[in-house]
Coordinates of C-alpha atoms in Angstrom, one line a residue:
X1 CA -25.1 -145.7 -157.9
X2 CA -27.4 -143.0 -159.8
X3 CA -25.9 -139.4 -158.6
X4 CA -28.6 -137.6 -156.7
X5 CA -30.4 -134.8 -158.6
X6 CA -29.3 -131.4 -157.7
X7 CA -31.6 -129.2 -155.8
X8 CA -34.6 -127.2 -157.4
X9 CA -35.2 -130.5 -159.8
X10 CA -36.9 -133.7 -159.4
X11 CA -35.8 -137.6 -160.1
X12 CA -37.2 -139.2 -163.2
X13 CA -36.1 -140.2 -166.9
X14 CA -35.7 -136.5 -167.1
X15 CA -35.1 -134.6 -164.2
X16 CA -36.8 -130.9 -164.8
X17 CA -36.2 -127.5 -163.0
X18 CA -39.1 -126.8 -160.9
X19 CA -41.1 -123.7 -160.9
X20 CA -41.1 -121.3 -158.4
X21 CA -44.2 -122.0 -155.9
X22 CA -45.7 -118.8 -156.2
X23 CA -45.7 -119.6 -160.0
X24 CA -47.7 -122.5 -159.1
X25 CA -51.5 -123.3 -158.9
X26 CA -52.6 -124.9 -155.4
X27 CA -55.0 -127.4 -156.5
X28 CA -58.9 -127.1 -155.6
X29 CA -61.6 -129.4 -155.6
X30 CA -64.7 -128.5 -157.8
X31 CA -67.0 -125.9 -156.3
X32 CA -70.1 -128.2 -156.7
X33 CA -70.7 -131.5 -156.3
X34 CA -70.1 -134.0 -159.4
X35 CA -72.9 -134.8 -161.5
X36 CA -71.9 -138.4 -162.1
X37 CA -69.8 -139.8 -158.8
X38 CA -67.5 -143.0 -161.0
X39 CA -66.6 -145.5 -158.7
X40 CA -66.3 -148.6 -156.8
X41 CA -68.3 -151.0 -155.0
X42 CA -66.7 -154.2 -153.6
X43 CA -68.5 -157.1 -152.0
X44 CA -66.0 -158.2 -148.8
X45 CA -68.6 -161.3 -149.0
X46 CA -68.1 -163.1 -152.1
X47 CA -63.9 -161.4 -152.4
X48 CA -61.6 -164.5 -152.2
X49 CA -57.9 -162.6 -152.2
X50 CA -57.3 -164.5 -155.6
X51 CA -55.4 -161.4 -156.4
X52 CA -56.3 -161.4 -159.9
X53 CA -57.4 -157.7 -160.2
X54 CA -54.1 -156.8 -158.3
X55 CA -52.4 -158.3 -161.1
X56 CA -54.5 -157.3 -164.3
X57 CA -54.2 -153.6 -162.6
X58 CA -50.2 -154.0 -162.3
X59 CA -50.7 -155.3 -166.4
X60 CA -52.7 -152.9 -167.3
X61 CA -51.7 -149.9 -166.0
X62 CA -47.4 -150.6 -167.1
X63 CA -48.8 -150.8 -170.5
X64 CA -51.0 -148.3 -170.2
X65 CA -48.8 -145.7 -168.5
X66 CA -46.2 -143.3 -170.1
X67 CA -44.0 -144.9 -167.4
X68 CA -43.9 -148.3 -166.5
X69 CA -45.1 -149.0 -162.8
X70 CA -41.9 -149.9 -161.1
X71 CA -40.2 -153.2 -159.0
X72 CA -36.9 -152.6 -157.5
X73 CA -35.2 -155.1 -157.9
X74 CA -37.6 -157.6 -159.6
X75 CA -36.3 -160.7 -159.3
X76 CA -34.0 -160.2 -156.1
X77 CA -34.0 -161.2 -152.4
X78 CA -36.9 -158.4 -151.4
X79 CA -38.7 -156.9 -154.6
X80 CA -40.6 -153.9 -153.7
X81 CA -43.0 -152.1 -156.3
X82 CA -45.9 -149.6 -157.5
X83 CA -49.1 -151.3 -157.1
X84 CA -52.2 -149.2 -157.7
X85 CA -54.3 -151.7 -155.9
X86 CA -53.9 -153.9 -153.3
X87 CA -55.7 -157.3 -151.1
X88 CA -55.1 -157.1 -147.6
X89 CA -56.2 -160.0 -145.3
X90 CA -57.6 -160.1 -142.0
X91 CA -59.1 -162.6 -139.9
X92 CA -62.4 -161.7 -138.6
X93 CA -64.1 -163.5 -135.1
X94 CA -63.2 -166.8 -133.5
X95 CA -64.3 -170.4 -133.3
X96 CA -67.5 -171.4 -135.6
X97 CA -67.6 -167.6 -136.5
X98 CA -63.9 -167.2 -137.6
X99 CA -63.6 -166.6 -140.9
X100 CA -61.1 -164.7 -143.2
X101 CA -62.0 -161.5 -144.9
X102 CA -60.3 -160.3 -148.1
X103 CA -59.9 -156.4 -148.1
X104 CA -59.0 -154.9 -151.5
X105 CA -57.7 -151.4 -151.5
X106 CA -57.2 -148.8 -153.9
X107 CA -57.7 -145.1 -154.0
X108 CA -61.6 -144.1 -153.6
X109 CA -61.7 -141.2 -155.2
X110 CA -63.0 -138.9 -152.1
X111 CA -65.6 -136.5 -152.6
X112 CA -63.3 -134.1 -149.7
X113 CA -60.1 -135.1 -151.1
X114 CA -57.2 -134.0 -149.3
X115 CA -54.9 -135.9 -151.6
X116 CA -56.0 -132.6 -154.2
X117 CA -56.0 -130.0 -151.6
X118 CA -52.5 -130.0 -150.4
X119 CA -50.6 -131.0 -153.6
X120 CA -48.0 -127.4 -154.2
X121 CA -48.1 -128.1 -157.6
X122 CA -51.7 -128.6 -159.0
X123 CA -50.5 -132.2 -160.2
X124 CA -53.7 -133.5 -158.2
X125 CA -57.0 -133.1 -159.1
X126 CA -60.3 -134.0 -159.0
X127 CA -62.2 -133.9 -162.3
X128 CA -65.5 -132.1 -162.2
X129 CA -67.8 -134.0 -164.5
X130 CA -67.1 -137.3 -162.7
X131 CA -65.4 -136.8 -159.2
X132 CA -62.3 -139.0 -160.8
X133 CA -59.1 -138.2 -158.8
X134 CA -56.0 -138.2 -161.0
X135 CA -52.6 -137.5 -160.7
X136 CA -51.0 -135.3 -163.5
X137 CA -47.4 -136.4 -164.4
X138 CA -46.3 -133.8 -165.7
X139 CA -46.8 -131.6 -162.8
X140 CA -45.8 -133.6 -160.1
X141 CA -42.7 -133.2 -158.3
X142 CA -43.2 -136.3 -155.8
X143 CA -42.8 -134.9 -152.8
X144 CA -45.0 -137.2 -150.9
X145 CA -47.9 -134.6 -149.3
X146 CA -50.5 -135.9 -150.8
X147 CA -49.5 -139.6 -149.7
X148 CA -49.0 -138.7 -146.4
X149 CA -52.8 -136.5 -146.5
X150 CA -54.3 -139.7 -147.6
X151 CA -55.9 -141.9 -144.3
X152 CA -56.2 -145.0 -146.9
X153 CA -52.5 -145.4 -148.3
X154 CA -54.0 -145.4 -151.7
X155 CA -51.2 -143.1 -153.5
X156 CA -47.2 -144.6 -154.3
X157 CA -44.6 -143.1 -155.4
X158 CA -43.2 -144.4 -158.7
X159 CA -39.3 -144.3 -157.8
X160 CA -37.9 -144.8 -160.9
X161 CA -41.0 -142.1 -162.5
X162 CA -39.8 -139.8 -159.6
X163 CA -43.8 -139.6 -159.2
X164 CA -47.3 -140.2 -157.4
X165 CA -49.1 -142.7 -159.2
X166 CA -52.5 -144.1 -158.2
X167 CA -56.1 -146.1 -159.5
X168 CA -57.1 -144.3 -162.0
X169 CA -60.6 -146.2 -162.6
X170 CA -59.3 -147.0 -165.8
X171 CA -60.2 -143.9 -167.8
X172 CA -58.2 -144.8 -170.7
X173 CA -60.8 -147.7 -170.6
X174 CA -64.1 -146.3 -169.6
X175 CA -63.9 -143.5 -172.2
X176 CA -62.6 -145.6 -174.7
X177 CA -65.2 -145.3 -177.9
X178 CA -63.8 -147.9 -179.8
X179 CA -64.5 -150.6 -177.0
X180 CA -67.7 -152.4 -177.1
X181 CA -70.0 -150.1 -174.4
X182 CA -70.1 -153.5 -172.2
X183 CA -66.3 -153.6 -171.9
X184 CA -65.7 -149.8 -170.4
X185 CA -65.1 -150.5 -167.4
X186 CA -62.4 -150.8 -164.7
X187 CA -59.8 -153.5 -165.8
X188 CA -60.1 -155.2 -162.2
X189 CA -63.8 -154.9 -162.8
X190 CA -63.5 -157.0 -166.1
X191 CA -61.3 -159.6 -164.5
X192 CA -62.4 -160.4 -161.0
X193 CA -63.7 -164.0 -161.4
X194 CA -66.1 -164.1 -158.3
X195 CA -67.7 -160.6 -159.3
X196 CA -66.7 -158.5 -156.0
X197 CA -66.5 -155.8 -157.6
X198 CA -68.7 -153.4 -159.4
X199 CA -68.6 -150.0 -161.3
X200 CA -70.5 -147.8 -161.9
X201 CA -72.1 -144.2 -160.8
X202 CA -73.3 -143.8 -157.9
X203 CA -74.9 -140.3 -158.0
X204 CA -77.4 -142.3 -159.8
X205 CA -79.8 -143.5 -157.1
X206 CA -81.0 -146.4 -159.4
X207 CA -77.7 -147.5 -161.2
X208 CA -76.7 -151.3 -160.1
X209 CA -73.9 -149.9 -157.6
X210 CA -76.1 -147.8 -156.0
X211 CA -78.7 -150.1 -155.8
X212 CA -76.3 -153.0 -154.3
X213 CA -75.0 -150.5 -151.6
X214 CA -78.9 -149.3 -150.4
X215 CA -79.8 -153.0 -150.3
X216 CA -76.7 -154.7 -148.5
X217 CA -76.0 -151.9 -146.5
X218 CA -73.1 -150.6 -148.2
X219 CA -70.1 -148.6 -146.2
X220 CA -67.7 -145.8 -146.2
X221 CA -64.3 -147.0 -144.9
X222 CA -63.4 -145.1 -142.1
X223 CA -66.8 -142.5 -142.3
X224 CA -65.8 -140.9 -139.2
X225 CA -62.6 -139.2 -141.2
X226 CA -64.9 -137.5 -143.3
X227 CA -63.6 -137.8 -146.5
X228 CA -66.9 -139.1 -148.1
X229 CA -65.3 -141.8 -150.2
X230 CA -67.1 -142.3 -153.5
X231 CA -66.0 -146.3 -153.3
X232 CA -68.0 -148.1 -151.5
X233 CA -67.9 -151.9 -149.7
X234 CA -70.3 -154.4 -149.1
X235 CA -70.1 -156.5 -146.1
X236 CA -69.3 -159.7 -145.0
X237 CA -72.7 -161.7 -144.3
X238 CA -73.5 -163.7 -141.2
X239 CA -71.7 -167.4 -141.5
X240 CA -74.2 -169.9 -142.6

């Protein structure tokens, strides 16, 4: 087995001495409000738990990243991996009104991130012009805070990267110039074959996204946390 790395240095293809936390930026989130709020919106009504954007995100991302997004072991009795977004299930009511609800989850980029505020290292931030949270590779150590100051479970650690990873909304993909302007978007966005989901900013009061949430009633998950998710989901309609 790998031996363990020595104190003051973190795991990864190269482990790297640490730097002293007073020598160290605590992360903050912007002192104003975003202009443009990127994100999510995700219609639990028309979702079928195909997994397709789970996959295309896995695909994506391992090409996309400086570090592959890890399975330990692949191809053994109980693989276990990175996945930066995720379709739970849950059944919803009984009898005629029982029905199955497909829940995809992925980091929503929180207006009162947490995730930033408690990172030691300034590895986590929250970019001003957008609200995007990202993760900084470099800087991270993986010690797990901001994981465990996230209510959603939206943040992994990488163990063979020896760091956080997380959705990134795609941003090698959105700000891409030499894709078409109908193609930036989120990979999952491009690929999800019964069009759950939807991108787009939703400071903008009449973009699609914020449109679909003011006229189905869109949700924060979990509101009562007060996180102020940027993502938001659409719900299930009444059976028919």
């Amino acid at each position: 087995s790998p031996a363990r790395p020595a104190a003051g240095t973190r795991p990864g293809r190269l482990w790297q001495p640490v730097p002293p936390l007073e020598a160290q930026p605590m992360t903050m989130l912007p002192a104003a409000p975003s202009p443009r709020r990127l994100g999510l919106v995700i219609d639990l009504d028309t979702c079928v738990g195909c997994q397709a954007c789970v996959v295309v995100c896995k695909e994506w991302n391992t090409g996309g990243y400086g570090a592959p997004l890890a399975d330990e072991p692949a191809y053994g009795a109980g693989p276990s991996g990175t996945w930066l977004n995720r379709v739970h299930g849950f059944e919803a009511g009984s009898g005629a009104d029982g029905r199955m609800v497909h829940f995809p989850k992925s980091c929503l980029h929180c207006e009162n991130a947490h995730c930033v505020t408690v990172c030691p290292t300034g590895a986590s931030f929250k970019r001003a012009a957008d609200g995007i949270v990202l993760v900084d590779e470099d800087k991270c150590i993986g010690c797990g805070l901001c994981a465990w100051a996230c209510p959603y479970g939206a943040r992994e650690l990488d163990s063979q990267a020896g760091v956080m990873k997380k959705c990134t909304l795609c941003v090698d993909r959105i700000e891409a110039t030499d894709l078409p302007e109908s193609e930036r978007e989120p990979a999952c966005v491009r690929t999800c074959p019964a069009t759950a989901r939807h991108f787009g900013d939703l400071a903008d009061p009449d973009s699609k996204v914020s449109r679909l949430v003011a006229e189905r009633g869109g949700f924060d998950l979990m509101a009562e946390l007060g996180y102020r998710p940027t993502n938001k989901y659409l719900p299930p309609r009444p059976g028919r």
